[in-house]
Amino acid sequence: MSDQMSKDPSGKRIVTRRAFLGAVTALGAAAIAAGCQTPAAAPTTAPKPAATTAPAATQAPKPAATTAPAPSAAAAATQAPTQAGAAKKLAGVSLNGALFQHPYSDQIKALTPEFEALTGAKVNIDVNVFANYNQKMDLELSTKGSAYDFANITFIYTSKWIGAGWFTDLEPYIADPNKTPKEWNADDFAPAAMQALRGKDGHRFAMPHECGGQLMAAARGDLVEKAGLQMPKTFDEMIKVFDAVQDKDGVKAFVEDNLHHWESIGYIQGYGGSILKNPPDNLTPVLDTPEVAQGAGFYANLLKKYCPDGVLSYTDTQAMEAQLQGRANFRTQSLAWLSPIADPAKSKCATTVKYAVFPSGPKGAFPQINSHGAGIPIGSKNKDAAWEWIKWAYSPEMIKRLSIELKYSTICRLSVVNTPEYKKMMTLNGQDVASLYANLLGQKPAYMAYRTVVPFPQIGAAINKAVSAIATGQATPEAAMKTANQEAAADIKKAGFKIDI
Amino acid sequence: MSSSAVAKQSSKARRRAWTRPLGYAAVILLIIVVMFPFLWLLIMSFKPDELIAAWPPVLFFQPTLEHYAALFGGQYQRSFTNSTIVGVTTTVLSLLFGVPASYTLSRSRIRGQGPIALWILATRMAPPIAFTIPFFLVYQRLDWLDTLHGLVIVYLTFNLSLVIWMMRTFFDSIPRVLEEAALIDGASVWGTFLRVILPLSAPGLAATAIFTFLFSWNDFFYALILTRTKSMTAPVAVVNFMTYEGWEWGNIAAGGTMVMLPVVIFSLLVRNYLVRGLTAGAVKG
Amino acid sequence: MADRNDTRASTDLQQLVLAPAHGWENQRRREFMYGLWPALIVLVVVTLLPTIYLFVTSLTPLNPTLPGSETDFSDPLQNYVALIQDGRVQESVWIQVQLSFWTVGFQLLAGLAVAVLLNSRSRFLEAVRTMFLIPMVLPPIVVAIIWKVLYTPDISPFHLFLNAIGHPMGAMITSPDYALWSIIIADVWEWFPFTMLMLLAALQMLPEEPLEAALIDGAGAWQKFMYVVLPLLRPAILVAGLFRLIDSMKAFPLIYILTQGGPGSVTNVTNWYSFMQAFNFSYLGFASAITVVMVLATFLLAWLIIRTVGMEVDVE
C-alpha cells in the first residue's frame, strides 16, 4: 500500500483518498462476510492516516454512517456471498477502465470507491468526451492492447469493435453461476438496448447503461406558452415556434452538440432520405438524393439560425450546459442529456422545462435510437476482475440506486423502469417522461440499421463535415451531400466492402 | 560580435539619438502584445474560478493555489514523473551514442558525409507521423505500446541526429592543435577525446543535453499515439484535462503552466544556442 | 557503403602530423570509426528501417479490421491510386499551401521588423530580446492551450472586451472564414521569434562597407534598408523561411486543440488528414501512402536547404 501514499511537494507524506479507501477495504470485506450491513466508505469522509483509522474502525464499525449516502441494503445483502469471495480474489488487482463522458459515467465513477472498498481492487477510470473517447479507444482496441480492462462500447462502433473481435464474449461469464448469480438477471435489459450490443451469433458483448432515444426538450417552455404556441410536433411547427421564441429573454431557440451525424439523421429520414441503400447487405451510400439534401439543409439551418455562437464546436456537455443555464431553449437529444434540466440542483430551468416526442417530418418521425454499454476489451489481462466491476455497476441494485437516488434516467433494466418509483422520478416538471422513455425502449427500429455497419465512423465523419459546411454557408446542401456521398463511397470501398458505385 | 560591429552600432546610436525613445516605446508596446497570451494563462492559473470569466478583468486578487492542488496526486502527477524519466533517459542515450559519432564526423573526413548529412537533417524534419505509423505497428507486436522504453526509443529518432549535428558544430570550433600533441605521443583517439576535447566542449554538451531533454519533454504527437495510461506524459495528460474535467479552465491553466515552466527556464538558459538547436545544427546562430 | 567509408576515410589529423606509419593510420581510422558505428546502427534501426517499413505498408491495404491485410500485396499501388483520386487529399494540400504561405510570410515580416527594431546595442534591448523568445520556447501543446483560451468566447479576454463595448464577435475557430486564420495567428505568434533571432544575428553580421557607401551616397534610411540591407540579408531570410516552411507542415497541436481540422474541412491539412485516416479510421495502409508522399516532400526541401546554403550556415 505504500505506493498509494503520495508525497506532496514539501516531501511530507499525505494520504490520498484512494489509499484511505484501500485501507478500509479489508475491514469492509470482513464486515460484509460477517453479514452485517457495513456502510460503504463515504467519499465525503476526510482522509485520515490509514494507520490510525483502520484499527479504530475495527472497533467501531460505523465510522462514517452519518455522512455516507445510504447504501442499498439489498445490494449488500445479495452481493455478500460473491463479494466476500471476490474480496480475496481482487485484493491487489488494479483495474483500468475507460468511459465516455456521460451523466452515467460521472456517477458510476464517483461511486467506484465503494467497489474498491468491497473488493480490494484498485480502479482507475479515464473519462473522455464522446468524440475523443471514440478516437482514443478505437486506436487502443485496434492494437488489442491491455491498457483497459473495461470500456464503453459506443453505438457507432458496436459493429466495428464487436465484429473485429476487439471485445470479449460475455456469455461464458453470464452463464457461469459461479461468476454470475441468477438474481443478477442478465435478461432484464431491454431488448431495444441489447440489440446493438450483440455479435452476429447473438452473444452479448456489453451491458447497456443507456438506451438513448431522441426526445425533445424546451428548457424554457414558458416562452413557447407566452407566444401562445404549443410544443412543436412537426418540422414546420418547429420553425414557427423557433421564430417566435428566438432571442426572447436573451435565450436562443435551439442548441445541439457537434455530433451532427447523430443529430441530423432524424431530420434527413423525416424528409424521406436514407444513408445507405440496404444495410447491412448493401452499403452503397445514398446521400446524394434530394431528400437527404432537404433534411440536412433543414437541420443545418437550425444550427445556423437559432443557436448560440460557436455551437458548431459544442460538445455534449457544453450543449447541456447551455440548456441548464437557460442560454438556449430547445434540443432534440437522448433523454440522458435532457432530464437534468428538470433537476433544480443543476438547472436554472427546472420549473420551465417542457418535454415532447421527436417531431415528424413529411415522411414521419424517425427519432434516432441507440444504446451504449460497457464490455471487456479482448486484450485485458484482468477479465474476471473486470467482469466483477461490470456486474457491480450494472447490478439491479446499482441501477435502481443510480436511477432513483441519483436521478439517472436512461436505464435499461426493465425491472427498474417498471417500478412506480421510476415513474415518479421521471415525472419531470409535472410531465410523464417515463412513458415517453418506456415507449422508446420497446422499439427496435429497422431504420437504425445504417448505423451499426463497420465503416459507419467514416460515413459519419463525411456527414459531419457536410452538415457543418452547410451550416457555415460553405456549400449548398446538394453540393455538400454529394461530396459526402463520394467521400463515404471511397471510404467504404477502402474498408474492403463491395458497393454499387 | 566583432569590435567593428560594436563601433558601427555605437556610431549609429549617436546619429539616431532622437529616434531612440520612439523605438523603445514601440518595443515596449510589442513586448506587451507578445507577452500577453502567455501571461494571461499564467495569471489565470492563480485566479479563483469566479474571476476567470470576469470582465473587466480583475487585476488584483487573492491568488489561489487551488488549481495546482487539484493536480497533485493521481495521474497528472505521474505523467510528470513519466516525462522526466523519458526525457532524462533519452538525453543520456542520445549523448552516449551521438557525441562520439559527432566527434568522428568532425575530425575525420568520410566519404558519404553528404548523404548521411541529408539523411540526418531529413529525419529531423520529417513529419512525426512518418515514424509513428511504423513504430505503432511494431510496438503493437512487441507489446511495447504504453511503455516508457518504447517512448525513449522513438525519441531517439530526432534526438540522436540533433546531438550528432549540434555537437559537431561545437567540436569543429575547437582547434585541432590541441589533440595533436597527445596523439603524437601515441595516446588513443578516445582517450584524448575524453581528457582534452570533452572538457572543452562542456558548455556545448550542456546546451545539447538541455535541447534533447526539451524536445522529448515537449513532444505531444508520439506520446498521444504510443501511450495510453501508465506511460502517459505531461503534455498528453494536460490535454486530457481539457476533455474530461468539464472544461475546468483554472485547472487547465495550472496544468499548462506546470508543463511550460521548466521548459521556459531551461530554454532561457540556452537562449544563445536556440537557433542551432532548432535547426539541428544546420544553422549556427 | 560502410566498407567504402572505412577504406577511404582519412583524417585531417593525419595530414597535420605528417608521415604517419601505415599501420598507425589504419588503427587511427578504425578507432574513429568505433565512435561512429554505434550511432549509425541506432540511426538505421530507428529511422531507416521504419521508413522502409512505412513504404512497405503503403503498398498494402493494411487495416486492423481486415485480417490478413498486412501482407496483402495483390494490388500494391491501390493506395497511391486512391490518393490521387481522393479530392480530400488535394484539398488538404491546398489548405497546407495557404497555411504555410501566410505563416511563413508573416513570420518573416514580423521577424524582420522586430529584428530591425532590436538591432542596437543596449542593455535594455538585450534583456527585452530574451522576452521575445518566450513564445518559441513554450511547449507547442501549451501554445495551443493558450490560444484555445483566447479563442473561446466564454472566457477569452478579447471576446469579453468586445462584448463589453457592444461589438460581440463570433468564435473564430468555428467560423469557416476565420478558422484557418486563427491557426495562422497562433502559429505566427509562436514562431516569429525564430525568424527574428536568425535575422537579428544576420543583421549584426552585416559588413560595414556597403552601409557606409550608402550613407555617403546620401541614401535615406528606407532606401538604405531596401537596396542595401535587404539584399545582404537574403541568404538568412531564405534559410529561416525554408526551415519555417518545413516546420509549418507539422503544426499538429494547434489543429488538434483548436479546430480538429474543421469546421467542415477548412483546416484539414495533409498532416491532419493522414493522422485521422491512420489512427481514427484504421486506414493505416492508405495513411502510409499519404505519409510517404509527405516524407518525399520534406526530403526535397531538406535537400534544397543543403543545396542553397550548404550544410552549415554561419549567421553569427
Short mmCIF file of N, CA, C and O in Angstrom, two decimals, chain A residues 117-163:
data_model
loop_
_atom_site.label_atom_id
_atom_site.label_comp_id
_atom_site.label_asym_id
_atom_site.label_seq_id
_atom_site.Cartn_x
_atom_site.Cartn_y
_atom_site.Cartn_z
N ALA A 117 -13.71 -0.54 -2.09
CA ALA A 117 -13.80 -0.91 -0.68
C ALA A 117 -14.36 -2.33 -0.53
O ALA A 117 -13.93 -3.08 0.34
N LEU A 118 -15.29 -2.68 -1.41
CA LEU A 118 -15.91 -4.01 -1.32
C LEU A 118 -14.96 -5.12 -1.72
O LEU A 118 -14.97 -6.20 -1.14
N THR A 119 -14.17 -4.88 -2.74
CA THR A 119 -13.42 -5.98 -3.35
C THR A 119 -11.92 -5.92 -3.14
O THR A 119 -11.23 -6.89 -3.38
N GLY A 120 -11.42 -4.76 -2.74
CA GLY A 120 -9.98 -4.65 -2.60
C GLY A 120 -9.28 -4.29 -3.89
O GLY A 120 -8.08 -4.08 -3.91
N ALA A 121 -10.02 -4.24 -4.99
CA ALA A 121 -9.39 -3.86 -6.26
C ALA A 121 -9.11 -2.36 -6.25
O ALA A 121 -9.76 -1.60 -5.54
N LYS A 122 -8.15 -1.99 -7.05
CA LYS A 122 -7.85 -0.57 -7.21
C LYS A 122 -8.33 -0.21 -8.62
O LYS A 122 -7.92 -0.84 -9.59
N VAL A 123 -9.24 0.75 -8.72
CA VAL A 123 -9.83 1.02 -10.02
C VAL A 123 -9.51 2.44 -10.46
O VAL A 123 -9.73 3.40 -9.72
N ASN A 124 -8.97 2.55 -11.66
CA ASN A 124 -8.76 3.86 -12.24
C ASN A 124 -9.67 3.98 -13.46
O ASN A 124 -9.69 3.10 -14.32
N ILE A 125 -10.44 5.05 -13.52
CA ILE A 125 -11.35 5.22 -14.66
C ILE A 125 -11.00 6.51 -15.40
O ILE A 125 -10.99 7.59 -14.82
N ASP A 126 -10.70 6.37 -16.69
CA ASP A 126 -10.47 7.55 -17.53
C ASP A 126 -11.77 7.92 -18.22
O ASP A 126 -12.43 7.06 -18.80
N VAL A 127 -12.13 9.18 -18.17
CA VAL A 127 -13.34 9.62 -18.84
C VAL A 127 -12.99 10.66 -19.90
O VAL A 127 -12.23 11.59 -19.62
N ASN A 128 -13.47 10.48 -21.09
CA ASN A 128 -13.23 11.43 -22.17
C ASN A 128 -14.54 11.80 -22.84
O ASN A 128 -15.46 11.00 -22.87
N VAL A 129 -14.58 13.00 -23.44
CA VAL A 129 -15.79 13.35 -24.17
C VAL A 129 -15.96 12.41 -25.37
O VAL A 129 -15.00 11.85 -25.87
N PHE A 130 -17.18 12.26 -25.80
CA PHE A 130 -17.57 11.20 -26.73
C PHE A 130 -16.64 11.08 -27.94
O PHE A 130 -16.08 10.00 -28.20
N ALA A 131 -16.45 12.18 -28.67
CA ALA A 131 -15.66 12.10 -29.90
C ALA A 131 -14.23 11.67 -29.59
O ALA A 131 -13.66 10.80 -30.24
N ASN A 132 -13.70 12.28 -28.55
CA ASN A 132 -12.35 11.97 -28.14
C ASN A 132 -12.23 10.53 -27.67
O ASN A 132 -11.25 9.84 -27.94
N TYR A 133 -13.24 10.10 -26.94
CA TYR A 133 -13.25 8.74 -26.44
C TYR A 133 -13.20 7.75 -27.61
O TYR A 133 -12.43 6.80 -27.60
N ASN A 134 -14.04 7.98 -28.59
CA ASN A 134 -14.08 7.07 -29.74
C ASN A 134 -12.74 7.00 -30.45
O ASN A 134 -12.26 5.93 -30.79
N GLN A 135 -12.13 8.18 -30.66
CA GLN A 135 -10.82 8.22 -31.30
C GLN A 135 -9.81 7.37 -30.54
O GLN A 135 -9.14 6.52 -31.08
N LYS A 136 -9.71 7.68 -29.24
CA LYS A 136 -8.69 7.02 -28.44
C LYS A 136 -8.94 5.53 -28.31
O LYS A 136 -8.04 4.71 -28.41
N MET A 137 -10.20 5.18 -28.09
CA MET A 137 -10.50 3.78 -27.82
C MET A 137 -10.38 2.96 -29.09
O MET A 137 -9.92 1.82 -29.05
N ASP A 138 -10.76 3.54 -30.21
CA ASP A 138 -10.62 2.81 -31.47
C ASP A 138 -9.15 2.46 -31.70
O ASP A 138 -8.80 1.34 -32.07
N LEU A 139 -8.30 3.43 -31.44
CA LEU A 139 -6.87 3.21 -31.60
C LEU A 139 -6.37 2.13 -30.65
O LEU A 139 -5.65 1.21 -31.04
N GLU A 140 -6.78 2.24 -29.40
CA GLU A 140 -6.32 1.27 -28.40
C GLU A 140 -6.83 -0.13 -28.72
O GLU A 140 -6.08 -1.10 -28.69
N LEU A 141 -8.12 -0.22 -29.05
CA LEU A 141 -8.68 -1.55 -29.31
C LEU A 141 -8.04 -2.19 -30.54
O LEU A 141 -7.83 -3.40 -30.58
N SER A 142 -7.71 -1.36 -31.55
CA SER A 142 -7.16 -1.92 -32.78
C SER A 142 -5.84 -2.62 -32.51
O SER A 142 -5.41 -3.46 -33.29
N THR A 143 -5.18 -2.28 -31.42
CA THR A 143 -3.92 -2.95 -31.10
C THR A 143 -4.16 -4.20 -30.25
O THR A 143 -3.23 -4.89 -29.90
N LYS A 144 -5.41 -4.42 -29.89
CA LYS A 144 -5.76 -5.48 -28.93
C LYS A 144 -4.91 -5.34 -27.67
O LYS A 144 -4.44 -6.33 -27.11
N GLY A 145 -4.71 -4.11 -27.29
CA GLY A 145 -3.84 -3.83 -26.15
C GLY A 145 -4.51 -4.09 -24.81
O GLY A 145 -5.70 -4.37 -24.74
N SER A 146 -3.71 -4.00 -23.77
CA SER A 146 -4.22 -4.35 -22.44
C SER A 146 -4.37 -3.12 -21.56
O SER A 146 -4.44 -3.23 -20.35
N ALA A 147 -4.40 -1.93 -22.17
CA ALA A 147 -4.46 -0.72 -21.35
C ALA A 147 -5.73 -0.68 -20.51
O ALA A 147 -5.72 -0.21 -19.39
N TYR A 148 -6.84 -1.18 -21.06
CA TYR A 148 -8.11 -1.07 -20.32
C TYR A 148 -8.73 -2.44 -20.08
O TYR A 148 -8.70 -3.31 -20.94
N ASP A 149 -9.28 -2.58 -18.89
CA ASP A 149 -9.92 -3.85 -18.52
C ASP A 149 -11.42 -3.80 -18.76
O ASP A 149 -12.04 -4.82 -19.00
N PHE A 150 -12.00 -2.64 -18.64
CA PHE A 150 -13.40 -2.50 -19.05
C PHE A 150 -13.54 -1.16 -19.77
O PHE A 150 -12.77 -0.24 -19.52
N ALA A 151 -14.47 -1.11 -20.71
CA ALA A 151 -14.60 0.10 -21.52
C ALA A 151 -15.99 0.17 -22.11
O ALA A 151 -16.65 -0.85 -22.29
N ASN A 152 -16.41 1.37 -22.41
CA ASN A 152 -17.69 1.55 -23.09
C ASN A 152 -17.59 1.10 -24.54
O ASN A 152 -16.59 1.37 -25.21
N ILE A 153 -18.64 0.41 -24.99
CA ILE A 153 -18.80 0.24 -26.43
C ILE A 153 -19.79 1.31 -26.86
O ILE A 153 -20.90 1.36 -26.35
N THR A 154 -19.35 2.18 -27.75
CA THR A 154 -20.26 3.24 -28.15
C THR A 154 -20.98 2.85 -29.42
O THR A 154 -20.48 2.05 -30.21
N PHE A 155 -22.13 3.43 -29.59
CA PHE A 155 -23.08 2.90 -30.57
C PHE A 155 -22.52 2.78 -31.98
O PHE A 155 -22.63 1.74 -32.60
N ILE A 156 -21.90 3.86 -32.47
CA ILE A 156 -21.48 3.76 -33.87
C ILE A 156 -20.33 2.78 -34.05
O ILE A 156 -20.04 2.38 -35.16
N TYR A 157 -19.68 2.41 -32.97
CA TYR A 157 -18.55 1.49 -33.10
C TYR A 157 -18.93 0.05 -32.75
O TYR A 157 -18.07 -0.83 -32.77
N THR A 158 -20.20 -0.17 -32.40
CA THR A 158 -20.55 -1.51 -31.93
C THR A 158 -20.17 -2.58 -32.96
O THR A 158 -19.51 -3.56 -32.63
N SER A 159 -20.55 -2.36 -34.23
CA SER A 159 -20.26 -3.38 -35.23
C SER A 159 -18.77 -3.55 -35.46
O SER A 159 -18.25 -4.65 -35.54
N LYS A 160 -18.10 -2.42 -35.55
CA LYS A 160 -16.66 -2.49 -35.81
C LYS A 160 -15.95 -3.21 -34.67
O LYS A 160 -15.17 -4.12 -34.89
N TRP A 161 -16.22 -2.79 -33.46
CA TRP A 161 -15.47 -3.31 -32.31
C TRP A 161 -15.85 -4.75 -31.99
O TRP A 161 -14.99 -5.57 -31.67
N ILE A 162 -17.13 -5.04 -32.05
CA ILE A 162 -17.54 -6.41 -31.77
C ILE A 162 -17.18 -7.30 -32.95
O ILE A 162 -16.62 -8.38 -32.80
N GLY A 163 -17.48 -6.79 -34.17
CA GLY A 163 -17.24 -7.58 -35.37
C GLY A 163 -15.77 -7.90 -35.58
O GLY A 163 -15.42 -8.97 -36.08
#
